[in-house]
Short mmCIF file of C-alpha atoms in Angstrom, two decimals:
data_model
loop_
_atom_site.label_atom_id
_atom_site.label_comp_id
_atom_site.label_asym_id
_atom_site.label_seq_id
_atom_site.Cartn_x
_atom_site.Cartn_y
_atom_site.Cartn_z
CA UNK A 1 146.46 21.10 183.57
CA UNK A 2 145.42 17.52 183.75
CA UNK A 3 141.90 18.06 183.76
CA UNK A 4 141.51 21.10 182.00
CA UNK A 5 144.31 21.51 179.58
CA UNK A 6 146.97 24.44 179.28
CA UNK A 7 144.43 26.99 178.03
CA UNK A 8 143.03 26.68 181.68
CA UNK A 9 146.24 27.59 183.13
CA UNK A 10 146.75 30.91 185.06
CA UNK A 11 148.29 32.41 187.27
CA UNK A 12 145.64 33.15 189.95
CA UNK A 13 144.38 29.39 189.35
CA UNK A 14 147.34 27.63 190.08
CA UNK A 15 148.25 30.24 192.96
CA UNK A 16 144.53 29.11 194.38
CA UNK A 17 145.18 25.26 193.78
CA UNK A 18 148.49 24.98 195.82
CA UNK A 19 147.44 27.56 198.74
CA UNK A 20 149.88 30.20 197.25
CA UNK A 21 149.49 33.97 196.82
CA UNK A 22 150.48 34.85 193.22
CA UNK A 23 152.89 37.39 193.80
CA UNK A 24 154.48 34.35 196.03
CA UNK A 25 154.82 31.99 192.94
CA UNK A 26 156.32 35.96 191.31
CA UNK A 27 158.54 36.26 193.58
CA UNK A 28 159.76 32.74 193.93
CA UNK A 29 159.91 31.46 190.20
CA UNK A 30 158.88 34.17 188.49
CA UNK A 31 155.97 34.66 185.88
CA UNK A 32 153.79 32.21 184.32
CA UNK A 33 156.32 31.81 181.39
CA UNK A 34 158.92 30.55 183.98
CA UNK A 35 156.36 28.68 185.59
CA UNK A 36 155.83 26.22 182.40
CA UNK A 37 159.22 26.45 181.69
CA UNK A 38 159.88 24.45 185.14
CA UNK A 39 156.71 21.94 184.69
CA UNK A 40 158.01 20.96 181.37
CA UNK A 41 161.63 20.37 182.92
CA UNK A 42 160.28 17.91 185.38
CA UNK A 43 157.66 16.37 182.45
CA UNK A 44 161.43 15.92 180.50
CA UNK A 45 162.87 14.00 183.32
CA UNK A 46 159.62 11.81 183.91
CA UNK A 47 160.28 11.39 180.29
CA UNK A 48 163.86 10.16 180.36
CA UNK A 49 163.08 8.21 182.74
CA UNK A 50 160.60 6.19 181.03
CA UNK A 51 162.92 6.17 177.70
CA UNK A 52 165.81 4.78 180.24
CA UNK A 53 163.92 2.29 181.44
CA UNK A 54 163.21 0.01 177.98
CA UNK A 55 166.83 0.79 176.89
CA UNK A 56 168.68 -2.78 177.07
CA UNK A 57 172.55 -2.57 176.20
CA UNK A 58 172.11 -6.70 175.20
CA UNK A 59 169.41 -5.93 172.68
CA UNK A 60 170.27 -4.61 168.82
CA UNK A 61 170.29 -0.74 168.10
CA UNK A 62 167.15 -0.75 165.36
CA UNK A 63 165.24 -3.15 168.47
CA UNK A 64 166.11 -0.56 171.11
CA UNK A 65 164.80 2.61 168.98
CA UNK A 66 162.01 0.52 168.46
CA UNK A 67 161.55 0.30 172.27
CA UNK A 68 161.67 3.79 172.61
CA UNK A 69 158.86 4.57 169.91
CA UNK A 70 156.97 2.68 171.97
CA UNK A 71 157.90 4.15 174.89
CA UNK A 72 157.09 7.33 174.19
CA UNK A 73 153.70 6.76 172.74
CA UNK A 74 153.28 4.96 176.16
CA UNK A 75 153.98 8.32 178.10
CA UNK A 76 152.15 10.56 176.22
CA UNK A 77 148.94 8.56 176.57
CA UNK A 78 149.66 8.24 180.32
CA UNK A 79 149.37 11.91 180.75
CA UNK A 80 148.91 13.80 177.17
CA UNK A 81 147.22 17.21 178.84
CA UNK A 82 150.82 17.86 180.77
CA UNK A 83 153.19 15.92 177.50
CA UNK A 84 151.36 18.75 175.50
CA UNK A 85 152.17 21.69 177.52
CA UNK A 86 156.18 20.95 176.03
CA UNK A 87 154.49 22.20 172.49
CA UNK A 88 151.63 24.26 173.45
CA UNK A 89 153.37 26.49 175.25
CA UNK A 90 154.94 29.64 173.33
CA UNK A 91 157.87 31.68 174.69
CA UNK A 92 158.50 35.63 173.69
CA UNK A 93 160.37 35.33 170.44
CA UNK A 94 162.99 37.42 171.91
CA UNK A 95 162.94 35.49 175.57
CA UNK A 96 165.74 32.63 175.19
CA UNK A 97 165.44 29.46 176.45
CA UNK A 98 167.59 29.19 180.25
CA UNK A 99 170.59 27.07 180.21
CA UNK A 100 168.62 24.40 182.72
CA UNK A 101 165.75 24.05 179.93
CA UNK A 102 167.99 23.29 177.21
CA UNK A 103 169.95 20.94 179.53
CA UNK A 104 166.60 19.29 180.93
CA UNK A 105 165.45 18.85 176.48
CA UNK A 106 168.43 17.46 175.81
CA UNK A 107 168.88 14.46 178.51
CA UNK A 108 165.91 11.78 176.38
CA UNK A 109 167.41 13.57 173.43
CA UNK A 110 171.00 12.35 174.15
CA UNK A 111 169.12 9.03 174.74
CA UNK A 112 167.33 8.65 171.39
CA UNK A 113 171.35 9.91 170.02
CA UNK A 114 173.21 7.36 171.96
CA UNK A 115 170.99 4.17 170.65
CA UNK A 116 170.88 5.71 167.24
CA UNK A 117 174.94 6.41 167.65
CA UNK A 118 175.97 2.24 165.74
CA UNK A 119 173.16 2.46 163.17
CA UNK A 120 174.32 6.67 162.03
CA UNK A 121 177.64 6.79 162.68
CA UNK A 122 178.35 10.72 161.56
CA UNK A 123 177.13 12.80 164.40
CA UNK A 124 175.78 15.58 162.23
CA UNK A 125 173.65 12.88 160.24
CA UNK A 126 172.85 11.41 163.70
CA UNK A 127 172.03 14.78 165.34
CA UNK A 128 169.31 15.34 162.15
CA UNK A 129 167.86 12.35 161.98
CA UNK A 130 167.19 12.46 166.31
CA UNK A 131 165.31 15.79 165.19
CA UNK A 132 163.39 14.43 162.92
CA UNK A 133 162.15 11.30 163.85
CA UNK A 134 161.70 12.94 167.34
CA UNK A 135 159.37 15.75 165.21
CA UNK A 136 157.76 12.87 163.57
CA UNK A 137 156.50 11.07 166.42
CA UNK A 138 155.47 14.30 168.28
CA UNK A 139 153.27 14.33 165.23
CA UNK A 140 152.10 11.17 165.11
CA UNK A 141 151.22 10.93 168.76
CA UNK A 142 149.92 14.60 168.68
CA UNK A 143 147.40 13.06 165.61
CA UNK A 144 146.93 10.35 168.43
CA UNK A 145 145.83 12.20 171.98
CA UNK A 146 144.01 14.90 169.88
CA UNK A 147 141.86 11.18 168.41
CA UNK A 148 142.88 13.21 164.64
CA UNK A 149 144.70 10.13 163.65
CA UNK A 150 141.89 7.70 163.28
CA UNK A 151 140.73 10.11 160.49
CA UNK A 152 143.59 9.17 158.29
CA UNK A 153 144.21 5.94 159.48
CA UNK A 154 142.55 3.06 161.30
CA UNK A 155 145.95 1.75 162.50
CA UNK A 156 147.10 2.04 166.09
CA UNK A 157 149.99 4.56 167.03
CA UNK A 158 152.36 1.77 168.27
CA UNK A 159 151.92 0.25 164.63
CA UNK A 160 152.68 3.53 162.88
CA UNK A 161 155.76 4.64 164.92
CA UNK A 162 157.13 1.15 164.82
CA UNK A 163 156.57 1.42 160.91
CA UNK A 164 158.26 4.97 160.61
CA UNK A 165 160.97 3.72 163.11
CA UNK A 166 161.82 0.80 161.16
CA UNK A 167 161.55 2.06 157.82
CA UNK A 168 163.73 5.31 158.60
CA UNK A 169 166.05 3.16 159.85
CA UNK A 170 166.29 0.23 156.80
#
């Protein structure tokens, strides 16, 4: 994945790469679906993680969502081939997401909500705007690691997050 990109990704490959028979890694986790699935829980928690880390309960709310903009620009650039594995991969339409997925999304989600929870107090507004700021950095650091963004602007990430940050929240 990190030096190839998901499209590289098989089963066979990764079976060879950690000394695995395929029908082991079957057996065990189950198919390649499941596989992602678990990579993307433990990319989550390295996420939430990093999002913890710059979250100071002394600074202001609008500072602290700042912080995490950054933040998250910061860990996609460290390692954008795995951060883009959470979007590339597709699941069956009919295939639900497990209970341990959702719960491993929604741990730097219930971050972003509880520093955003003084600035939008009602928690449906609160739950929305989470969604969409977290869609709109996705995009802007997608623009980013895919070096798109420097078509429509010569301005760094940081500065453009921090902009849609600040200005989304007044």
């Amino acid at each position: 994945m990190r030096n190839e990109g998901y499209r590289a990704l098989g089963m066979r490959r990764l079976a060879a790469a950690i000394g695995y028979a395929p029908n082991s890694i079957y057996n065990a986790v189950g198919d390649l679906d499941q596989v992602v699935l678990r990579v993307n829980a433990r990319t989550l928690a390295r996420l939430h993680t990093a999002l913890s880390a710059v979250i100071d309960p002394e600074r202001a709310a609008r500072d602290n969502a700042l912080a995490l903009a950054d933040a998250y620009l910061v860990f996609v650039a460290a390692d954008p081939r795995v951060w883009s594995l959470l979007f590339e991969h597709l699941v069956a339409p009919d295939q639900p997401f497990p209970d341990w997925y959702a719960a491993a999304l929604a741990e730097p989600v219930m971050l972003v909500d509880t520093v955003l929870a003084p600035l939008i107090v009602p928690a449906d507004e609160r739950r929305r705007a989470v969604a969409a700021l977290w869609a709109a950095l996705h995009g802007l650091a997608s623009l980013s690691t895919s070096r798109k963004l420097a078509v429509l602007t010569p301005d760094p990430p940081q500065d453009l997050a921090r902009l849609l940050v600040g200005r989304f929240l007044g």
